[in-house]
Coordinates of C-alpha atoms in Angstrom, one line a residue:
Chain A
M827 CA 26.4 15.6 1.5
L828 CA 23.5 14.6 3.7
K829 CA 21.0 12.5 1.8
L830 CA 17.4 13.1 3.0
P831 CA 15.3 11.7 4.4
V832 CA 17.5 10.3 7.2
Y833 CA 16.5 6.7 8.1
L834 CA 16.4 6.1 11.8
D835 CA 13.9 3.2 11.9
Y836 CA 16.3 0.2 11.7
N837 CA 14.2 -1.7 14.2
A838 CA 11.4 -1.8 11.7
T839 CA 13.7 -3.0 8.9
T840 CA 17.2 -2.6 7.6
P841 CA 18.4 -2.0 4.1
C842 CA 20.0 -5.0 2.4
D843 CA 23.8 -4.8 2.7
Q844 CA 25.3 -4.5 -0.8
R845 CA 27.6 -7.5 0.0
V846 CA 24.5 -9.5 0.8
V847 CA 22.8 -8.5 -2.5
E848 CA 25.9 -9.5 -4.4
A849 CA 26.0 -12.9 -2.7
M850 CA 22.4 -13.7 -3.6
L851 CA 22.2 -12.4 -7.2
P852 CA 23.6 -15.5 -8.9
Y853 CA 20.9 -17.7 -7.3
F854 CA 18.1 -16.0 -9.2
S855 CA 19.1 -16.8 -12.8
E856 CA 22.4 -18.6 -12.9
A857 CA 22.4 -21.1 -10.1
F858 CA 18.6 -21.2 -10.0
G859 CA 18.2 -24.9 -9.1
N860 CA 15.7 -26.3 -6.6
A861 CA 17.7 -27.3 -3.5
S862 CA 15.5 -30.5 -3.4
S863 CA 16.5 -31.6 -6.9
R864 CA 18.8 -34.5 -6.3
N865 CA 19.5 -35.6 -9.9
H866 CA 21.5 -32.7 -11.5
S867 CA 24.1 -30.1 -10.8
F868 CA 21.6 -27.2 -10.6
G869 CA 20.0 -28.8 -7.6
W870 CA 23.3 -29.7 -6.1
A871 CA 24.6 -26.2 -6.4
A872 CA 21.5 -24.8 -4.7
E873 CA 21.7 -27.4 -2.0
A874 CA 25.4 -26.6 -1.4
A875 CA 24.6 -22.9 -1.1
V876 CA 21.8 -23.6 1.3
D877 CA 24.1 -25.8 3.4
L878 CA 26.6 -23.0 3.7
A879 CA 23.9 -20.5 4.6
R880 CA 22.6 -22.9 7.2
E881 CA 26.0 -23.0 8.8
Q882 CA 26.4 -19.2 8.7
V883 CA 22.9 -18.7 10.3
A884 CA 23.6 -21.3 12.9
A885 CA 27.0 -19.9 13.7
L886 CA 25.5 -16.5 14.5
I887 CA 23.5 -17.9 17.4
G888 CA 25.8 -20.7 18.5
A889 CA 23.6 -23.4 17.1
D890 CA 24.1 -26.6 15.1
P891 CA 23.2 -26.2 11.4
K892 CA 20.7 -29.1 11.7
E893 CA 18.8 -27.0 14.2
I894 CA 17.9 -24.3 11.7
I895 CA 14.6 -24.4 10.0
F896 CA 14.2 -21.8 7.2
T897 CA 10.9 -19.9 7.1
S898 CA 9.5 -16.8 5.5
G899 CA 10.4 -14.7 8.4
A900 CA 10.2 -14.3 12.1
T901 CA 6.4 -14.1 12.2
E902 CA 6.1 -17.5 10.5
A903 CA 8.8 -18.9 12.8
D904 CA 7.0 -17.6 15.9
N905 CA 3.8 -19.2 14.7
L906 CA 5.4 -22.5 13.8
A907 CA 7.2 -22.7 17.2
M908 CA 4.2 -21.9 19.3
K909 CA 1.5 -23.7 17.4
G910 CA 3.9 -26.6 16.8
V911 CA 4.8 -27.0 20.4
F912 CA 1.2 -26.6 21.5
E913 CA 0.1 -29.4 19.3
M914 CA 3.1 -31.7 19.9
Y915 CA 3.0 -31.3 23.7
A916 CA -0.8 -31.5 24.1
D917 CA -0.4 -34.6 26.3
K918 CA 1.7 -32.7 28.8
G919 CA -0.4 -29.6 29.0
N920 CA -1.9 -26.5 27.5
H921 CA -0.3 -23.7 29.4
I922 CA 2.0 -21.1 27.9
I923 CA 3.7 -18.1 29.6
T924 CA 4.6 -15.0 27.8
T925 CA 4.8 -11.2 28.5
E926 CA 2.4 -8.3 27.8
I927 CA 5.0 -6.6 25.6
E928 CA 5.9 -9.3 23.1
H929 CA 5.7 -8.7 19.4
K930 CA 2.2 -9.2 17.8
A931 CA 3.5 -12.3 16.1
V932 CA 3.7 -13.9 19.5
L933 CA 0.7 -12.2 21.2
D934 CA -1.7 -12.8 18.3
T935 CA -0.5 -16.5 18.1
C936 CA -1.3 -16.8 21.8
K937 CA -4.8 -15.4 21.2
H938 CA -5.3 -17.9 18.4
L939 CA -4.2 -20.7 20.7
E940 CA -6.5 -19.6 23.4
K941 CA -9.4 -20.3 21.0
L942 CA -8.0 -23.8 20.7
G943 CA -8.0 -24.3 24.4
A944 CA -4.6 -23.0 25.4
E945 CA -4.2 -21.2 28.8
I946 CA -2.0 -18.2 28.4
T947 CA -0.3 -16.2 31.2
Y948 CA 0.7 -12.7 30.1
L949 CA 3.3 -11.5 32.6
K950 CA 3.4 -7.8 33.4
V951 CA 6.6 -5.9 33.1
N952 CA 8.1 -3.3 35.3
S953 CA 8.9 0.3 34.3
D954 CA 12.2 -0.8 32.9
G955 CA 10.4 -3.3 30.7
F956 CA 11.4 -6.5 32.4
P957 CA 9.2 -9.3 33.8
D958 CA 9.5 -10.4 37.4
L959 CA 11.3 -13.8 37.7
K960 CA 9.4 -14.7 40.8
E961 CA 6.1 -14.1 39.0
L962 CA 7.4 -16.2 36.2
E963 CA 8.2 -19.1 38.5
A964 CA 4.9 -18.7 40.4
A965 CA 3.0 -18.9 37.1
I966 CA 4.5 -22.3 36.1
T967 CA 2.2 -25.2 36.7
S968 CA 2.3 -28.9 35.8
K969 CA 0.5 -28.0 32.6
T970 CA 3.0 -25.4 31.5
I971 CA 4.6 -26.4 28.2
L972 CA 6.3 -23.2 27.0
V973 CA 7.8 -19.9 28.2
S974 CA 8.0 -17.5 25.3
I975 CA 9.8 -14.2 26.0
M976 CA 11.5 -12.0 23.5
Y977 CA 15.2 -11.4 23.7
A978 CA 15.1 -7.6 23.0
N979 CA 12.0 -5.5 22.7
N980 CA 11.4 -3.9 19.3
E981 CA 10.0 -0.6 20.6
I982 CA 12.2 0.2 23.6
G983 CA 15.2 -2.0 22.8
V984 CA 15.6 -3.4 26.3
I985 CA 17.4 -6.8 26.5
N986 CA 15.7 -9.3 28.8
P987 CA 17.8 -11.5 31.2
I988 CA 17.2 -14.5 29.0
K989 CA 19.7 -16.7 30.7
E990 CA 18.0 -16.2 34.1
I991 CA 14.5 -16.5 32.6
S992 CA 15.4 -19.8 30.8
A993 CA 17.0 -21.1 34.0
V994 CA 13.6 -20.8 35.7
A995 CA 11.9 -22.5 32.8
K996 CA 14.5 -25.3 32.8
K997 CA 14.2 -25.9 36.5
H998 CA 10.6 -26.9 35.9
G999 CA 11.2 -28.8 32.7
V1000 CA 9.5 -26.2 30.6
L1001 CA 10.6 -25.3 27.0
M1002 CA 12.1 -21.9 26.6
M1003 CA 11.4 -19.9 23.4
S1004 CA 12.6 -16.5 22.5
D1005 CA 11.9 -14.2 19.6
I1006 CA 15.4 -13.0 18.9
S1007 CA 14.6 -10.8 15.9
Q1008 CA 15.9 -7.6 17.3
A1009 CA 18.9 -9.1 19.1
A1010 CA 20.4 -11.5 16.6
G1011 CA 23.2 -9.9 14.7
K1012 CA 23.2 -6.9 17.0
V1013 CA 24.3 -8.4 20.4
P1014 CA 25.8 -11.8 21.0
V1015 CA 23.1 -14.4 21.2
D1016 CA 24.1 -18.0 22.1
V1017 CA 21.3 -20.5 22.3
N1018 CA 23.4 -22.8 24.6
R1019 CA 24.7 -20.1 27.0
D1020 CA 21.2 -18.5 27.0
G1021 CA 19.3 -21.7 27.5
I1022 CA 17.0 -21.2 24.5
D1023 CA 15.2 -24.1 23.0
L1024 CA 13.3 -22.4 20.2
A1025 CA 14.3 -19.0 18.6
A1026 CA 12.7 -17.1 15.8
F1027 CA 14.4 -14.5 13.7
S1028 CA 14.4 -12.8 10.4
A1029 CA 16.9 -11.7 7.7
H1030 CA 15.5 -8.2 7.1
K1031 CA 16.4 -7.1 10.6
L1032 CA 20.0 -7.8 10.1
Y1033 CA 20.7 -6.3 6.7
G1034 CA 19.4 -9.3 4.7
P1035 CA 16.3 -9.3 2.4
K1036 CA 12.7 -9.5 3.5
G1037 CA 10.8 -12.7 3.2
V1038 CA 13.3 -15.1 4.8
G1039 CA 13.8 -16.1 8.4
A1040 CA 14.5 -19.0 10.6
L1041 CA 13.4 -21.0 13.5
Y1042 CA 16.0 -22.6 15.7
V1043 CA 14.8 -25.9 17.2
R1044 CA 17.0 -27.5 19.8
R1045 CA 18.0 -31.1 19.0
K1046 CA 19.7 -32.2 22.2
S1047 CA 18.9 -31.8 25.9
P1048 CA 16.1 -31.5 25.4
R1049 CA 15.3 -32.7 21.9
V1050 CA 12.4 -30.4 21.0
K1051 CA 9.7 -31.6 18.7
I1052 CA 7.1 -29.5 16.9
T1053 CA 4.1 -30.4 14.8
A1054 CA 4.5 -29.0 11.2
Q1055 CA 2.0 -26.3 10.3
M1056 CA 2.6 -26.7 6.6
D1057 CA 2.2 -30.1 4.9
G1058 CA 3.7 -31.2 1.6
G1059 CA 7.2 -32.3 0.5
G1060 CA 8.7 -32.7 3.9
H1061 CA 11.3 -30.0 3.5
E1062 CA 13.3 -28.8 6.5
R1063 CA 13.2 -32.2 8.2
G1064 CA 9.5 -32.2 7.8
M1065 CA 9.0 -29.2 10.0
R1066 CA 8.4 -26.7 7.3
S1067 CA 7.5 -27.9 3.9
G1068 CA 7.8 -25.7 0.9
T1069 CA 10.5 -25.2 -1.8
L1070 CA 13.4 -23.3 -0.2
N1071 CA 13.9 -19.6 -1.0
V1072 CA 17.4 -20.2 -2.2
P1073 CA 18.5 -16.6 -3.0
G1074 CA 16.9 -15.4 0.2
I1075 CA 18.5 -18.1 2.3
V1076 CA 21.9 -17.5 0.7
A1077 CA 21.5 -13.8 1.5
F1078 CA 20.4 -14.5 5.1
G1079 CA 23.5 -16.6 5.5
K1080 CA 25.8 -13.9 4.2
A1081 CA 24.0 -11.3 6.3
C1082 CA 24.6 -13.4 9.4
E1083 CA 28.2 -13.9 8.6
I1084 CA 28.8 -10.1 8.2
C1085 CA 26.9 -9.5 11.5
Q1086 CA 29.0 -12.0 13.3
Q1087 CA 32.2 -10.4 12.1
E1088 CA 31.2 -6.7 12.5
M1089 CA 28.7 -6.8 15.4
E1090 CA 31.1 -5.8 18.1
A1091 CA 32.6 -2.8 16.3
E1092 CA 29.2 -1.8 14.9
G1093 CA 27.6 -1.9 18.3
Q1094 CA 30.3 0.2 19.8
R1095 CA 30.1 2.8 17.1
L1096 CA 26.3 3.0 17.2
S1097 CA 26.1 3.2 21.0
V1098 CA 28.3 6.3 20.8
L1099 CA 26.0 7.9 18.2
R1100 CA 22.9 6.8 20.1
D1101 CA 24.2 8.3 23.3
K1102 CA 25.0 11.5 21.5
L1103 CA 21.4 11.7 20.1
E1104 CA 19.8 10.8 23.4
N1105 CA 21.9 13.2 25.5
A1106 CA 21.2 16.0 23.1
L1107 CA 17.4 15.4 23.1
L1108 CA 17.3 15.0 26.9
Q1109 CA 18.5 18.6 27.1
L1110 CA 15.0 19.5 26.1
E1111 CA 12.8 19.9 29.2
E1112 CA 10.2 17.3 30.2
T1113 CA 11.8 14.6 28.1
V1114 CA 12.4 11.0 29.3
V1115 CA 13.8 7.7 28.0
N1116 CA 11.4 4.8 28.2
G1117 CA 12.6 1.5 29.5
S1118 CA 15.9 0.4 31.0
K1119 CA 18.9 2.5 30.1
T1120 CA 21.4 0.0 31.2
N1121 CA 20.3 -3.3 29.7
R1122 CA 19.4 -2.5 26.1
L1123 CA 20.4 -2.7 22.4
P1124 CA 23.3 -0.3 21.6
H1125 CA 21.6 1.3 18.7
A1126 CA 18.1 2.1 20.1
T1127 CA 16.3 4.6 22.3
N1128 CA 12.7 5.5 22.9
I1129 CA 12.0 9.0 24.1
S1130 CA 8.8 10.7 25.3
F1131 CA 8.5 14.5 24.7
R1132 CA 5.9 15.6 27.2
Y1133 CA 3.2 18.1 26.0
V1134 CA 3.6 17.3 22.3
E1135 CA 1.9 14.5 20.5
G1136 CA 3.9 11.8 18.6
E1137 CA 2.0 12.0 15.3
A1138 CA 2.3 15.8 15.2
L1139 CA 6.0 15.4 15.8
M1140 CA 6.2 12.9 12.9
M1141 CA 4.4 15.3 10.7
G1142 CA 7.0 18.0 11.5
F1143 CA 9.9 16.0 10.2
N1144 CA 8.6 13.1 8.2
K1145 CA 9.9 14.6 4.9
H1146 CA 13.4 14.6 6.4
L1147 CA 13.5 11.9 9.1
A1148 CA 12.1 8.4 8.9
L1149 CA 11.1 7.5 12.4
S1150 CA 8.4 5.5 14.3
S1151 CA 6.0 6.9 16.9
G1152 CA 4.4 5.2 19.8
S1153 CA 1.3 7.0 19.1
A1154 CA -1.2 5.8 16.5
C1155 CA -3.8 8.6 16.4
T1156 CA -5.6 7.2 13.4
S1157 CA -8.9 6.1 14.8
A1158 CA -11.7 7.7 16.7
S1159 CA -10.3 6.3 19.9
P1160 CA -6.5 6.6 19.3
E1161 CA -4.5 3.8 20.9
P1162 CA -1.0 4.4 22.2
S1163 CA 1.6 1.7 22.1
Y1164 CA 0.7 -1.3 24.2
V1165 CA 4.4 -1.7 25.0
L1166 CA 4.7 1.7 26.5
K1167 CA 1.4 1.3 28.3
G1168 CA 2.8 -2.0 29.6
L1169 CA 5.7 0.0 31.2
G1170 CA 3.1 2.0 33.0
L1171 CA 3.3 5.1 30.9
T1172 CA 0.2 7.4 31.0
D1173 CA -1.7 7.8 27.7
D1174 CA -0.2 11.3 27.1
M1175 CA 3.4 10.1 27.6
A1176 CA 2.8 7.0 25.5
H1177 CA 1.4 9.3 22.7
S1178 CA 4.4 11.6 22.9
S1179 CA 7.0 9.0 22.3
I1180 CA 9.4 8.5 19.4
R1181 CA 11.5 5.4 18.7
F1182 CA 15.0 6.1 17.4
A1183 CA 16.8 3.1 15.9
L1184 CA 20.2 3.6 14.4
G1185 CA 22.0 1.1 12.1
R1186 CA 24.9 0.1 10.0
F1187 CA 24.7 3.0 7.6
T1188 CA 23.9 5.8 10.2
T1189 CA 26.4 8.6 10.1
E1190 CA 27.3 11.2 12.7
E1191 CA 26.1 13.9 10.3
E1192 CA 22.7 12.2 10.2
I1193 CA 22.6 12.2 14.0
D1194 CA 23.4 15.9 14.1
Y1195 CA 20.7 16.5 11.6
A1196 CA 18.2 14.5 13.6
I1197 CA 19.1 16.3 16.8
Q1198 CA 18.5 19.7 15.2
T1199 CA 15.3 18.7 13.4
V1200 CA 13.7 17.0 16.4
T1201 CA 14.7 19.8 18.7
E1202 CA 13.2 22.4 16.4
T1203 CA 10.0 20.5 15.9
V1204 CA 9.5 19.8 19.6
N1205 CA 10.0 23.5 20.4
K1206 CA 7.7 24.6 17.6
L1207 CA 4.9 22.3 18.7
R1208 CA 5.3 23.2 22.4
E1209 CA 4.8 26.8 21.3
I1210 CA 1.3 26.0 20.2
S1211 CA 0.6 23.4 23.0
P1212 CA -1.8 24.7 25.6
L1213 CA -0.5 22.1 28.1
W1214 CA 3.1 23.4 27.6
E1215 CA 1.9 26.9 28.2
M1216 CA 0.2 25.9 31.5
F1217 CA 3.2 23.9 32.5
K1218 CA 5.5 26.9 31.9
E1219 CA 3.2 29.1 33.9
G1220 CA 3.5 26.6 36.8
A1221 CA -0.1 25.4 36.7
D1222 CA -0.9 22.3 38.6
M1223 CA -1.6 20.0 35.6
S1224 CA -3.7 17.6 37.6
S1225 CA -6.3 20.3 38.4
I1226 CA -7.0 21.8 35.0
E1227 CA -10.4 23.4 34.6
W1228 CA -12.0 22.3 31.4
S1229 CA -14.7 24.2 29.7
R1230 CA -18.2 22.9 30.2
L1231 CA -20.8 23.3 27.5
Chain B
M335 CA -1.2 8.9 6.8
A336 CA -1.3 11.2 3.7
Y337 CA -3.0 14.5 4.3
A338 CA -4.2 17.1 1.9
E339 CA -1.6 19.8 1.1
R340 CA -3.8 22.3 3.0
V341 CA -3.4 20.4 6.2
L342 CA 0.4 20.4 5.9
D343 CA 0.3 24.1 5.1
Y344 CA -1.7 25.0 8.2
Y345 CA 0.4 22.6 10.3
N346 CA 3.7 24.0 9.0
N347 CA 2.5 27.6 9.2
P348 CA -0.1 27.8 11.8
R349 CA -2.2 30.9 11.7
N350 CA -3.4 32.6 14.9
A351 CA -1.5 30.4 17.3
G352 CA -1.2 32.2 20.6
T353 CA -2.9 33.4 23.7
L354 CA -5.4 36.2 24.6
D355 CA -5.9 37.7 28.0
K356 CA -8.3 35.2 29.6
S357 CA -9.3 37.7 32.3
S358 CA -10.5 40.4 29.8
P359 CA -14.3 40.7 29.6
Q360 CA -14.0 40.9 25.9
V361 CA -12.3 37.5 25.7
G362 CA -14.0 34.2 25.6
T363 CA -12.0 31.0 26.3
G364 CA -13.0 27.5 25.4
F365 CA -10.7 24.7 26.6
I366 CA -11.8 21.2 25.7
H367 CA -10.5 17.8 26.4
V368 CA -12.5 14.6 26.2
P369 CA -11.0 11.7 28.2
E370 CA -11.3 9.2 25.3
Y371 CA -9.2 11.4 23.1
I372 CA -5.6 12.6 23.5
E373 CA -6.3 16.0 22.0
V374 CA -6.6 19.2 24.0
V375 CA -8.0 22.2 22.2
R376 CA -8.1 25.8 23.4
I377 CA -9.8 28.5 21.4
Q378 CA -10.0 32.1 22.4
I379 CA -12.1 34.9 20.9
E380 CA -11.8 38.6 21.4
V381 CA -15.2 40.2 20.7
S382 CA -16.2 43.8 20.1
P383 CA -18.8 44.6 22.8
K384 CA -21.1 46.7 20.6
R385 CA -22.0 44.3 17.8
H386 CA -20.5 41.1 19.3
V387 CA -18.2 40.7 16.3
I388 CA -15.2 38.5 16.7
M389 CA -12.2 40.8 16.2
D390 CA -9.5 38.3 17.0
A391 CA -9.2 34.5 17.5
R392 CA -6.3 32.5 18.9
F393 CA -5.7 28.8 19.5
K394 CA -3.4 26.3 21.1
T395 CA -3.7 22.6 20.5
F396 CA -2.1 19.5 21.9
G397 CA -2.8 16.8 19.4
C398 CA -2.0 15.4 16.0
G399 CA -1.1 17.4 12.9
A400 CA -4.7 17.3 11.7
A401 CA -6.0 18.7 15.0
I402 CA -3.5 21.5 14.9
A403 CA -4.3 22.4 11.3
A404 CA -8.1 22.2 12.0
T405 CA -7.9 24.5 15.0
S406 CA -5.8 27.0 13.1
I407 CA -8.2 27.2 10.1
T408 CA -11.1 27.5 12.5
T409 CA -9.6 30.6 14.1
E410 CA -9.3 32.2 10.6
W411 CA -13.0 31.5 9.9
L412 CA -14.1 32.9 13.3
K413 CA -12.6 36.3 12.6
G414 CA -15.2 38.8 11.5
K415 CA -18.2 36.6 12.4
T416 CA -20.7 37.7 15.0
I417 CA -20.9 35.4 17.9
E418 CA -24.3 34.2 16.7
E419 CA -22.8 33.3 13.3
A420 CA -19.8 31.7 15.0
A421 CA -22.1 29.5 17.1
K422 CA -23.4 27.9 14.0
L423 CA -20.0 26.3 13.2
D424 CA -20.5 22.7 12.1
H425 CA -17.5 20.5 12.6
M426 CA -18.1 18.8 9.2
N427 CA -17.3 22.1 7.5
I428 CA -13.8 21.9 9.0
V429 CA -13.6 18.3 7.8
E430 CA -14.5 19.4 4.3
A431 CA -12.3 22.5 4.3
L432 CA -9.2 20.3 5.0
S433 CA -10.4 17.1 3.3
L434 CA -9.7 15.2 6.5
P435 CA -10.0 11.5 6.6
P436 CA -12.9 9.9 8.6
A437 CA -10.5 8.8 11.3
K438 CA -9.8 12.5 12.1
I439 CA -13.4 13.7 12.4
H440 CA -13.3 13.4 16.2
C441 CA -10.6 16.2 16.3
T442 CA -13.1 18.6 14.7
I443 CA -15.9 17.8 17.1
L444 CA -13.6 18.9 19.9
I445 CA -12.9 22.1 18.0
E446 CA -16.6 22.8 17.5
D447 CA -17.1 22.3 21.2
A448 CA -14.2 24.6 22.0
V449 CA -15.7 27.4 19.8
K450 CA -19.1 27.0 21.6
A451 CA -17.4 27.0 25.0
A452 CA -15.5 30.2 24.1
I453 CA -18.7 31.9 23.0
N454 CA -20.5 30.8 26.1
D455 CA -17.6 32.1 28.2
Y456 CA -17.9 35.4 26.6
R457 CA -21.7 35.5 26.9
E458 CA -21.5 34.6 30.5
K459 CA -18.9 37.3 31.2
N460 CA -21.2 39.8 29.6
G461 CA -24.4 38.7 31.3
M462 CA -25.9 37.1 28.2
G463 CA -26.4 33.6 29.5
P464 CA -25.3 30.4 27.6
L465 CA -26.2 29.6 24.0
S466 CA -29.7 28.3 23.7
E467 CA -30.2 24.8 22.3
E468 CA -32.0 26.2 19.2
E469 CA -29.0 28.4 18.4
E470 CA -26.7 25.4 18.7
L471 CA -29.0 23.2 16.6
E472 CA -29.5 25.7 13.8
E473 CA -28.0 24.5 10.5
L474 CA -24.9 26.3 9.4
E475 CA -25.5 28.2 6.2
E476 CA -23.0 27.7 3.4
E477 CA -19.9 29.4 4.6
E478 CA -16.7 30.0 2.7
Y479 CA -13.6 29.0 4.4

C-alpha cells in the first residue's frame, strides 16, 4: 500500500533511520552523563560513546577521529571554518574564493566576512554547474587564505571535481574547504584523496537527527588552525566549546556507520529509480534536466518544465508529493533559485523547475506514483498556460505581442 | 504557503479556462506580462454587440496557483456585466474574494490590467476608442463575487 504523501525531498532532510534512533535512545535517560564529567561512570560512559561516534564519523570521510569537531550542524560548521580561518590567518591575507552557487551557509558567511574586511571572489559556474579551474587559479593571489567549494550541490546534485580543485589550491599553498553535506554518506568522500583541509557536514542529511553535525579540521600537512567562535569550557580541543550533544553525536556516528556499509548498494538502487523517474518525465515535451547529467549524485535530479510555473506545479501535487521547487513566487518580485540562475537559466525556466531527491526509503511504487502525478499536473497546467498554447501553435515566443493599456 | 480553500478549489477546478476566437469582432483579448513578474495572463471576453454585455469570458494563465485561481474567478465575475461595469473591476476585490496573502496582490494587478486590455481591444475593434481615464478611475461599487 502506497503511503501518501510520497517524500522526494531527501536533499532537504532525511528521516532518522530506525537503527539510528535505537542507538541514541539510551543516551537520553539511562546513559545521560556529561561527556566532560571525568569523575564518575556516567561521564565515562558518555565519553566512550562519543569516542566511538567520533571514529564512525571520521571513518566515513577517511579522517582521523581527532580531526572531527562536533557542531550543531553543517551551517555552524561552515561558519566556524570560514570565520575561524579568516581570523586565524589574518596575517597571511584576507582573500577567500568560493562559487556563486554555494549553500547560503557559505555565501552568507562570506557576506558577513566582507563587512569585516574580507575580499571574496565568487566564481561563476558553467551550464553544467562547475567552476572553471583556470579562473580559480587566476583568482588566487598572495592574499588568498581559503578556497571554499561545495562537494555536491544541494539543488542540482552535481558533484564538483574536488580533487582537481584542491590541487589548484594546494599548488598555491591555499587551504581547501568543502561543504560535504550533500555528498557525505551518499558518495565516497575521502579527505586525503580529495585534498580537503576543512569539511562541514550534518547528520540529518544522512539519516541521523537534526541539530548535530561536524567540522573536519586537518591536523597534518598542513596542520590547520582555526579561531574558536564560541568561548567557554574548551570542548572539542578548544575549537567549539559547549556541552556535547551526546545522543545526537551517538546517532550521527551510527548513521555514518550505516551509510558507509550501505552507500554503494543504496546509490546503485537509487540511480536506477532516479533514471526511471527522469526518463519518464523527459518524455514530456519541452522538459530539460538542469546541470551535469554525468557527474552528479545518484539519487537526485532537477528538471524544468517549460511553460508551467514551479509553485503552480507544487500546488497540483503537494497533498501527495513532497518536493521542492526552484521557484519562490512569494514576494512582489518573485526570485527564482540563484543556483539555477547561476547555471544561466532564464527566469521562466528557473521558475519552472522541480528538484527530485530520492532516498533510502524511496520505493519503485513511489516513483511510479510520482511519474504519474507530475505528468498529469504538468499536462493540466499546460492546458491553461497561454504560453504553451502559443508554443503549440508554432508562435515565435520571442516576438509575442503584449496588450498595451 | 497555505491558501484559502477557495483558491485550491479554483486551482483544482478552473472555471472558464480556454480560448475564444481572437479575430472575431465580438471578442476582446487582453494579454498581459510585466517584466518584473513571471506571470502571464490572458483574458478574453465575448461581448454582445447590442448592449455590450459580456456573454462569455475565458482565461489562460502562466503563473502560480494563486494567479490561476484569481484569473479563473475573474472570468466568472465578468460574465453578465456590461463592459462599462467590467471596466470598474478593482484588483483588491479579487484579493478579498480569494483571501489572498499580500505577497500575491501583484498577480491580481496583472489580471485587472488584462481585463481592461480586453475591454479596450473590444472597444477598438468596434470603433469605440479606448477607455477614458475617468472610467478607469471610477470606484467599483460593491459587487458580489
